Short mmCIF file of C-alpha atoms and ligand atoms in Angstrom, two decimals:
data_model
loop_
_atom_site.label_atom_id
_atom_site.label_comp_id
_atom_site.label_asym_id
_atom_site.label_seq_id
_atom_site.Cartn_x
_atom_site.Cartn_y
_atom_site.Cartn_z
CA MET A 59 0.00 0.00 0.00
CA PRO A 60 1.34 3.46 -0.84
CA GLU A 61 2.13 5.68 2.11
CA LEU A 62 1.82 9.40 2.78
CA ARG A 63 4.62 10.94 4.84
CA LYS A 64 4.68 14.50 6.10
CA ASP A 65 7.81 16.61 5.98
CA PRO A 66 8.03 17.89 9.56
CA ILE A 67 9.80 21.12 8.58
CA ILE A 68 7.57 22.62 5.90
CA GLY A 69 4.50 20.40 6.23
CA ARG A 70 4.55 19.01 2.70
CA TRP A 71 3.18 15.51 2.20
CA VAL A 72 5.07 13.05 0.01
CA ILE A 73 3.61 9.89 -1.54
CA ILE A 74 5.86 6.86 -1.23
CA SER A 75 4.46 4.54 -3.89
CA THR A 76 6.62 1.64 -4.96
CA GLU A 77 3.92 0.34 -7.34
CA ARG A 78 4.62 3.36 -9.52
CA GLY A 79 8.20 2.15 -9.95
CA LYS A 80 6.93 -0.70 -12.09
CA ARG A 81 5.33 1.47 -14.75
CA PRO A 82 6.85 1.72 -18.21
CA SER A 83 8.56 5.08 -17.86
CA HIS A 84 10.34 4.03 -14.68
CA PHE A 85 13.23 6.40 -14.01
CA GLY A 86 13.54 7.76 -17.48
CA GLN A 87 13.46 4.52 -19.44
CA THR A 88 10.90 5.80 -21.85
CA GLU A 89 8.75 3.38 -23.63
CA LYS A 90 9.22 3.38 -27.37
CA THR A 91 6.26 4.92 -29.13
CA LEU A 92 3.59 2.27 -29.04
CA SER A 93 1.69 1.30 -32.11
CA PRO A 94 -2.11 1.41 -31.69
CA LYS A 95 -1.99 -2.40 -31.58
CA ALA A 96 0.05 -2.38 -28.38
CA CYS A 97 -1.45 0.78 -26.86
CA PRO A 98 -3.53 0.12 -23.71
CA PHE A 99 -5.73 3.14 -24.48
CA CYS A 100 -6.69 2.13 -28.03
CA PRO A 101 -10.06 0.52 -28.90
CA GLY A 102 -9.80 -3.26 -28.88
CA ASN A 103 -7.34 -3.21 -25.98
CA GLU A 104 -9.87 -2.41 -23.24
CA SER A 105 -8.72 -5.45 -21.27
CA ALA A 106 -5.26 -3.87 -20.89
CA THR A 107 -6.68 -1.29 -18.46
CA PRO A 108 -8.63 -1.76 -15.22
CA ARG A 109 -12.41 -1.86 -15.82
CA GLU A 110 -13.98 1.38 -16.96
CA ILE A 111 -15.60 3.70 -14.42
CA ILE A 112 -17.58 5.63 -17.00
CA ALA A 113 -17.53 5.81 -20.78
CA PHE A 114 -19.36 7.88 -23.36
CA ARG A 115 -20.94 5.56 -25.92
CA SER A 116 -23.46 6.70 -28.49
CA ASP A 117 -23.91 3.35 -30.25
CA GLY A 118 -25.19 1.22 -27.37
CA SER A 119 -21.98 -0.81 -27.24
CA LYS A 120 -21.09 -2.73 -24.09
CA ALA A 121 -18.80 -1.61 -21.26
CA ASN A 122 -15.12 -2.50 -21.68
CA GLU A 123 -15.56 -3.07 -25.40
CA PRO A 124 -14.90 -0.82 -28.40
CA GLY A 125 -17.53 1.74 -29.40
CA TRP A 126 -16.67 4.44 -26.88
CA SER A 127 -15.73 8.03 -27.63
CA LEU A 128 -14.30 8.73 -24.16
CA ARG A 129 -13.38 6.36 -21.39
CA VAL A 130 -12.42 6.78 -17.70
CA VAL A 131 -10.52 3.97 -15.99
CA SER A 132 -8.50 3.57 -12.81
CA ASN A 133 -4.79 4.08 -13.29
CA LYS A 134 -3.07 0.72 -13.64
CA TYR A 135 -0.10 2.07 -11.69
CA PRO A 136 -1.86 4.23 -9.12
CA ALA A 137 -0.01 6.71 -6.93
CA LEU A 138 -2.76 6.24 -4.32
CA ILE A 139 -5.23 3.40 -3.88
CA ILE A 140 -8.94 3.52 -3.26
CA GLU A 141 -9.49 0.71 -0.72
CA GLY A 142 -8.66 1.14 2.95
CA ASN A 143 -8.64 3.53 5.85
CA LEU A 144 -6.38 6.51 6.30
CA ASP A 145 -5.02 5.29 9.67
CA ARG A 146 -3.21 8.52 10.38
CA GLU A 147 -0.58 7.97 13.07
CA PRO A 148 2.63 9.39 14.52
CA MET A 149 5.98 7.66 14.01
CA GLY A 150 8.09 9.36 16.70
CA ILE A 151 8.17 12.99 15.62
CA TYR A 152 6.94 12.06 12.14
CA ASP A 153 3.43 11.80 10.71
CA ARG A 154 2.14 9.23 8.28
CA MET A 155 -1.07 7.84 6.84
CA ASN A 156 -2.02 5.20 4.33
CA GLY A 157 -1.85 6.25 0.71
CA ILE A 158 -5.59 6.31 0.17
CA GLY A 159 -6.98 8.15 -2.81
CA ALA A 160 -8.34 7.74 -6.30
CA HIS A 161 -6.15 7.83 -9.38
CA GLU A 162 -8.03 7.77 -12.66
CA VAL A 163 -7.21 8.21 -16.32
CA ILE A 164 -9.49 10.03 -18.73
CA ILE A 165 -8.86 8.61 -22.20
CA GLU A 166 -9.91 11.58 -24.28
CA THR A 167 -10.38 9.96 -27.68
CA PRO A 168 -10.32 6.50 -29.26
CA ASP A 169 -8.02 7.92 -31.95
CA HIS A 170 -4.40 7.15 -31.13
CA ASP A 171 -2.98 9.87 -33.35
CA HIS A 172 -5.06 12.84 -32.23
CA ASP A 173 -4.00 15.10 -29.39
CA LEU A 174 -6.56 17.08 -27.41
CA VAL A 175 -5.96 20.16 -29.57
CA ASP A 176 -6.89 18.21 -32.73
CA LEU A 177 -10.26 17.02 -31.46
CA PRO A 178 -13.64 18.44 -32.53
CA LEU A 179 -15.16 20.89 -30.09
CA GLN A 180 -17.81 18.43 -28.91
CA GLN A 181 -15.12 15.94 -27.96
CA ILE A 182 -13.22 18.54 -25.91
CA LYS A 183 -16.53 19.42 -24.25
CA ASP A 184 -16.95 15.76 -23.36
CA VAL A 185 -13.51 15.71 -21.75
CA LEU A 186 -14.40 18.76 -19.66
CA TRP A 187 -17.72 17.15 -18.80
CA ALA A 188 -16.00 13.95 -17.69
CA TYR A 189 -13.82 16.04 -15.33
CA ARG A 190 -17.04 17.30 -13.78
CA GLU A 191 -18.77 13.93 -13.57
CA ARG A 192 -15.84 12.27 -11.86
CA SER A 193 -15.35 15.18 -9.46
CA LEU A 194 -19.02 15.08 -8.48
CA ASP A 195 -18.81 11.36 -7.79
CA LEU A 196 -15.53 11.40 -5.85
CA GLN A 197 -16.38 14.39 -3.66
CA ARG A 198 -19.06 12.24 -2.03
CA ASP A 199 -16.31 10.11 -0.48
CA PRO A 200 -15.63 11.69 2.93
CA ARG A 201 -12.00 10.53 2.89
CA PHE A 202 -11.13 12.91 0.05
CA LYS A 203 -10.40 16.58 0.62
CA TYR A 204 -9.10 17.49 -2.80
CA ILE A 205 -9.57 16.43 -6.40
CA LEU A 206 -6.82 17.44 -8.79
CA ILE A 207 -7.22 17.07 -12.53
CA PHE A 208 -4.20 17.45 -14.73
CA LYS A 209 -2.78 16.60 -18.10
CA ASN A 210 0.76 15.68 -19.09
CA GLN A 211 1.16 16.02 -22.84
CA GLY A 212 4.39 14.79 -24.40
CA GLU A 213 7.39 12.99 -23.03
CA ALA A 214 9.07 16.09 -21.58
CA ALA A 215 5.89 16.76 -19.56
CA GLY A 216 5.95 13.28 -18.03
CA ALA A 217 3.44 11.43 -20.20
CA SER A 218 4.29 7.72 -20.19
CA VAL A 219 1.62 6.80 -22.73
CA GLU A 220 1.40 8.86 -25.89
CA HIS A 221 -2.36 8.31 -26.51
CA SER A 222 -4.10 11.54 -25.46
CA HIS A 223 -5.34 11.40 -21.86
CA SER A 224 -5.75 13.40 -18.66
CA GLN A 225 -5.57 12.20 -15.07
CA LEU A 226 -7.41 12.75 -11.83
CA ILE A 227 -6.06 12.21 -8.33
CA ALA A 228 -8.28 12.56 -5.27
CA THR A 229 -6.24 13.09 -2.10
CA PRO A 230 -7.05 12.88 1.61
CA ILE A 231 -5.17 16.16 2.26
CA ILE A 232 -5.20 19.58 0.61
CA PRO A 233 -2.04 19.78 -1.51
CA LYS A 234 0.49 22.39 -0.42
CA ARG A 235 0.37 24.46 -3.61
CA VAL A 236 -3.40 24.74 -3.35
CA ALA A 237 -3.18 25.50 0.36
CA GLU A 238 -0.80 28.38 -0.40
CA GLU A 239 -3.27 29.84 -2.90
CA LEU A 240 -6.08 29.46 -0.38
CA VAL A 241 -4.11 31.27 2.33
CA GLY A 242 -3.18 34.15 -0.02
CA ALA A 243 -6.70 34.47 -1.41
CA LYS A 244 -8.25 34.38 2.06
CA LYS A 245 -5.89 37.08 3.36
CA TYR A 246 -6.74 39.33 0.42
CA PHE A 247 -10.43 38.72 0.91
CA ASP A 248 -10.27 39.49 4.64
CA TYR A 249 -8.57 42.81 3.87
CA LYS A 250 -10.49 43.94 0.77
CA GLU A 251 -13.66 41.87 0.82
CA ARG A 252 -13.05 41.03 -2.82
CA CYS A 253 -11.83 37.93 -4.63
CA ILE A 254 -8.18 38.32 -5.66
CA PHE A 255 -8.80 36.38 -8.86
CA CYS A 256 -11.72 38.63 -9.84
CA ASP A 257 -9.50 41.66 -9.17
CA ILE A 258 -6.72 40.17 -11.32
CA ILE A 259 -9.20 39.67 -14.17
CA ARG A 260 -10.30 43.32 -13.91
CA GLN A 261 -6.68 44.46 -13.93
CA GLU A 262 -5.76 42.28 -16.92
CA ILE A 263 -8.75 43.50 -18.94
CA ASN A 264 -7.75 47.01 -18.09
CA ASP A 265 -4.06 46.51 -18.99
CA GLN A 266 -4.73 44.28 -22.05
CA GLU A 267 -1.04 43.54 -22.65
CA ARG A 268 -0.93 40.13 -20.95
CA ILE A 269 -4.15 38.76 -22.49
CA VAL A 270 -3.63 35.84 -24.87
CA CYS A 271 -7.28 35.39 -25.84
CA GLU A 272 -10.75 35.74 -24.35
CA ASN A 273 -14.43 35.19 -25.05
CA ASP A 274 -17.59 36.28 -23.26
CA SER A 275 -17.14 33.94 -20.30
CA PHE A 276 -13.41 33.17 -20.09
CA ILE A 277 -10.05 34.91 -20.15
CA ALA A 278 -6.58 33.48 -20.81
CA TYR A 279 -3.56 35.55 -19.87
CA SER A 280 0.13 35.38 -19.00
CA PRO A 281 0.37 35.95 -15.24
CA TYR A 282 2.18 39.14 -14.21
CA ALA A 283 4.73 37.10 -12.24
CA SER A 284 4.82 34.04 -14.54
CA ARG A 285 7.23 31.36 -13.31
CA PHE A 286 7.77 29.86 -16.73
CA PRO A 287 8.00 31.24 -20.28
CA PHE A 288 4.58 31.19 -21.98
CA GLU A 289 2.77 30.15 -18.81
CA ILE A 290 -0.96 30.81 -19.29
CA TRP A 291 -3.82 30.92 -16.78
CA LEU A 292 -7.38 30.35 -17.92
CA MET A 293 -10.29 31.53 -15.73
CA PRO A 294 -14.00 32.12 -15.87
CA LYS A 295 -14.68 35.87 -15.83
CA ALA A 296 -17.56 35.41 -13.40
CA HIS A 297 -16.72 34.42 -9.84
CA ILE A 298 -16.98 30.61 -9.67
CA CYS A 299 -15.31 28.85 -6.77
CA HIS A 300 -15.72 25.17 -7.70
CA TYR A 301 -15.17 23.88 -11.21
CA ILE A 302 -18.26 21.69 -10.95
CA GLU A 303 -20.42 24.80 -10.52
CA THR A 304 -19.57 26.05 -14.00
CA ASP A 305 -22.81 26.42 -15.89
CA ILE A 306 -23.43 23.87 -18.62
CA ASP A 307 -24.06 26.74 -21.04
CA MET A 308 -20.47 27.89 -20.53
CA HIS A 309 -18.91 24.60 -21.62
CA ASP A 310 -18.92 25.51 -25.33
CA GLU A 311 -16.90 28.61 -24.61
CA LEU A 312 -14.62 26.76 -22.21
CA ALA A 313 -13.85 24.03 -24.75
CA SER A 314 -13.32 26.65 -27.41
CA ILE A 315 -10.87 28.81 -25.46
CA LEU A 316 -8.94 25.78 -24.20
CA ARG A 317 -8.56 24.51 -27.76
CA GLN A 318 -7.53 27.97 -28.90
CA ILE A 319 -4.81 28.25 -26.23
CA LEU A 320 -3.44 24.81 -27.09
CA ALA A 321 -3.56 25.66 -30.81
CA ARG A 322 -1.61 28.87 -30.22
CA LEU A 323 1.03 27.03 -28.19
CA LYS A 324 1.29 24.29 -30.83
CA GLU A 325 1.55 26.78 -33.69
CA GLY A 326 3.85 29.27 -32.02
CA LEU A 327 6.17 26.99 -30.08
CA ALA A 328 6.49 24.00 -32.44
CA ASN A 329 4.14 21.62 -30.64
CA PRO A 330 5.72 21.71 -27.18
CA SER A 331 5.13 19.21 -24.40
CA TYR A 332 2.98 20.82 -21.73
CA ASN A 333 1.23 20.28 -18.41
CA TYR A 334 -2.01 21.77 -17.34
CA ILE A 335 -3.58 21.56 -13.92
CA LEU A 336 -7.10 22.43 -12.92
CA HIS A 337 -7.09 24.29 -9.61
CA THR A 338 -10.50 24.25 -8.01
CA ALA A 339 -11.47 24.76 -4.37
CA PRO A 340 -11.17 21.79 -2.00
CA VAL A 341 -14.34 19.86 -1.24
CA GLY A 342 -16.50 22.02 1.05
CA SER A 343 -18.27 25.37 1.04
CA GLU A 344 -15.97 27.50 3.19
CA TYR A 345 -13.91 28.70 0.20
CA ARG A 346 -16.86 30.08 -1.73
CA ASP A 347 -16.20 33.81 -1.39
CA PHE A 348 -12.48 33.96 -1.98
CA TYR A 349 -11.37 31.10 -4.24
CA HIS A 350 -11.88 31.08 -8.00
CA TRP A 351 -11.13 28.04 -10.16
CA HIS A 352 -8.58 28.26 -12.94
CA ILE A 353 -6.44 26.15 -15.23
CA GLU A 354 -2.66 26.72 -15.21
CA ILE A 355 -1.04 25.76 -18.51
CA ILE A 356 2.73 25.35 -18.58
CA PRO A 357 4.56 24.51 -21.81
CA LYS A 358 7.75 22.60 -21.05
CA LEU A 359 10.37 24.92 -22.51
CA THR A 360 12.87 25.17 -19.67
CA LYS A 361 14.12 22.77 -17.02
CA VAL A 362 13.68 23.46 -13.33
CA ALA A 363 17.24 23.45 -11.93
CA GLY A 364 19.25 23.92 -8.75
CA PHE A 365 18.40 27.55 -8.08
CA GLU A 366 14.66 26.91 -8.40
CA TRP A 367 14.80 23.75 -6.28
CA GLY A 368 16.87 25.50 -3.66
CA THR A 369 14.90 28.70 -3.39
CA GLY A 370 11.43 28.42 -4.86
CA PHE A 371 12.47 31.41 -7.01
CA TYR A 372 11.98 30.98 -10.71
CA ILE A 373 14.03 32.57 -13.44
CA ASN A 374 11.81 33.25 -16.42
CA PRO A 375 13.67 34.23 -19.60
CA THR A 376 10.54 35.60 -21.37
CA ARG A 377 8.60 38.70 -20.29
CA PRO A 378 4.97 37.66 -19.83
CA GLU A 379 3.89 40.69 -21.90
CA ASP A 380 6.07 39.52 -24.82
CA ALA A 381 4.83 35.94 -24.52
CA ALA A 382 1.20 37.07 -24.55
CA LYS A 383 1.71 39.37 -27.54
CA PHE A 384 3.47 36.65 -29.50
CA LEU A 385 0.69 34.13 -28.88
CA ARG A 386 -2.09 36.68 -29.36
CA ASP A 387 -0.77 37.84 -32.75
CA LEU A 388 -0.37 34.35 -34.23
CA PRO A 389 -2.59 33.69 -37.21
CA ILE A 390 -4.82 30.83 -36.06
CA PRO A 391 -7.24 29.05 -38.39
CA LYS A 392 -10.73 30.53 -37.96
CA LYS A 393 -12.28 27.17 -37.16
CA THR A 394 -10.10 26.92 -34.05
CA VAL A 395 -11.40 30.21 -32.70
CA SER A 396 -15.12 29.82 -33.33
CA VAL A 397 -17.43 28.40 -30.70
ZN1 LIG B 642 -3.58 4.38 -28.45
ZN1 LIG B 643 -13.47 35.48 -8.10
ZN1 LIG B 644 -3.58 27.81 -9.09
#
C-alpha cells in the first residue's frame, strides 16, 4: 500500500508509492512509441486497463468493449489506492497515513494519433464534462479533501503513454500548492472583501497587454509574475469557486478557449510538451467567497534546476507581456477560434 509521509519542517506531504516504480517510464526509461496495436488506451485493448468507471458511448456498445468516444478507468499504476482507511498515526516525531486516494485516467479519444488540440469541439466538451462527472462522484467520499485534474502532454511533460489522456487524483489532504493559494486568497479577501482572482481579471482586462485570448465567459492571460516562459492561466470571468459549478451553457466557450490556447502554443512553439492543472477549491463550502477556479497551462520549454529547487524562485527568460503578444498575434485558423 502506498504511504503518505509529512515533511516535519515545511508540512509538505510526500507519496511513497513503490507500485509506480513498475510502470513503463520508470526512471527515465521511456517506452518506445507504441503502435495502436500495443497501446492500452486504443479501442480493442480495453482489457489492458482496469475496468472502466464511465464511458461515453453513443452506439449502445457494451462496457469495456470498443464503441466508446471517451473512457475513464483507474490508473493501472496508481499513486494512491482507493481501498482502505487513512489510519493517520505518529511515528516518533513524524506523521504518516495510508496512501488512500483515487487515481483515474481520462482517455480523451479513441483515436491514437489525435492530441486534445486536434479534437472536434464536442469531444473537448466531453472531456471537460468527464472532469465534472468524476469530481461530483468522488467528492461524495468523505475521505477525500481534494480532487486534482491534470494533463501531461508529451514525453518532456511526463506522459508515459502517448495516446491523449488526462488524469485525476483525489487526495485525503489539501495539496500544499493549493493550500498556499487558499491562504493568499483568504488574506486578500479578509482585507479587501473582494476575490483576488476577480480583481486580477479586472486588472488584466484594463491593462490588455498580458491577455492571450478571451471570449464572453473566459479569459486566458500570461500571469504578471509568470514562473515559466509562456505560462498561461485560464479563468471564468464570473466568480466561480468550484469547477463543478460552471454552468453547462459555458462549456462551449470553455472548450473553445482551451482549444484555442493549445492551438496557439502548438503553432507558435512548435508543438511543445505541456502540463495543465485544474485548480479548483477543496471539497467544502468555506472557500466560496475567496477562491476562484482556474487552469494553469505550462509549456515545457525550460528545465527546473538547482536555483529553483533551492529557493522556490523561478528565473523566467521571457517577459509575460512579450509571450502574450506573441501568442495573441499568431494567425490561427478561424475554425479553431469559433465556438
Ligand atoms: Zn492508443
Ligand atoms: Zn473570483
Ligand atoms: Zn492555481
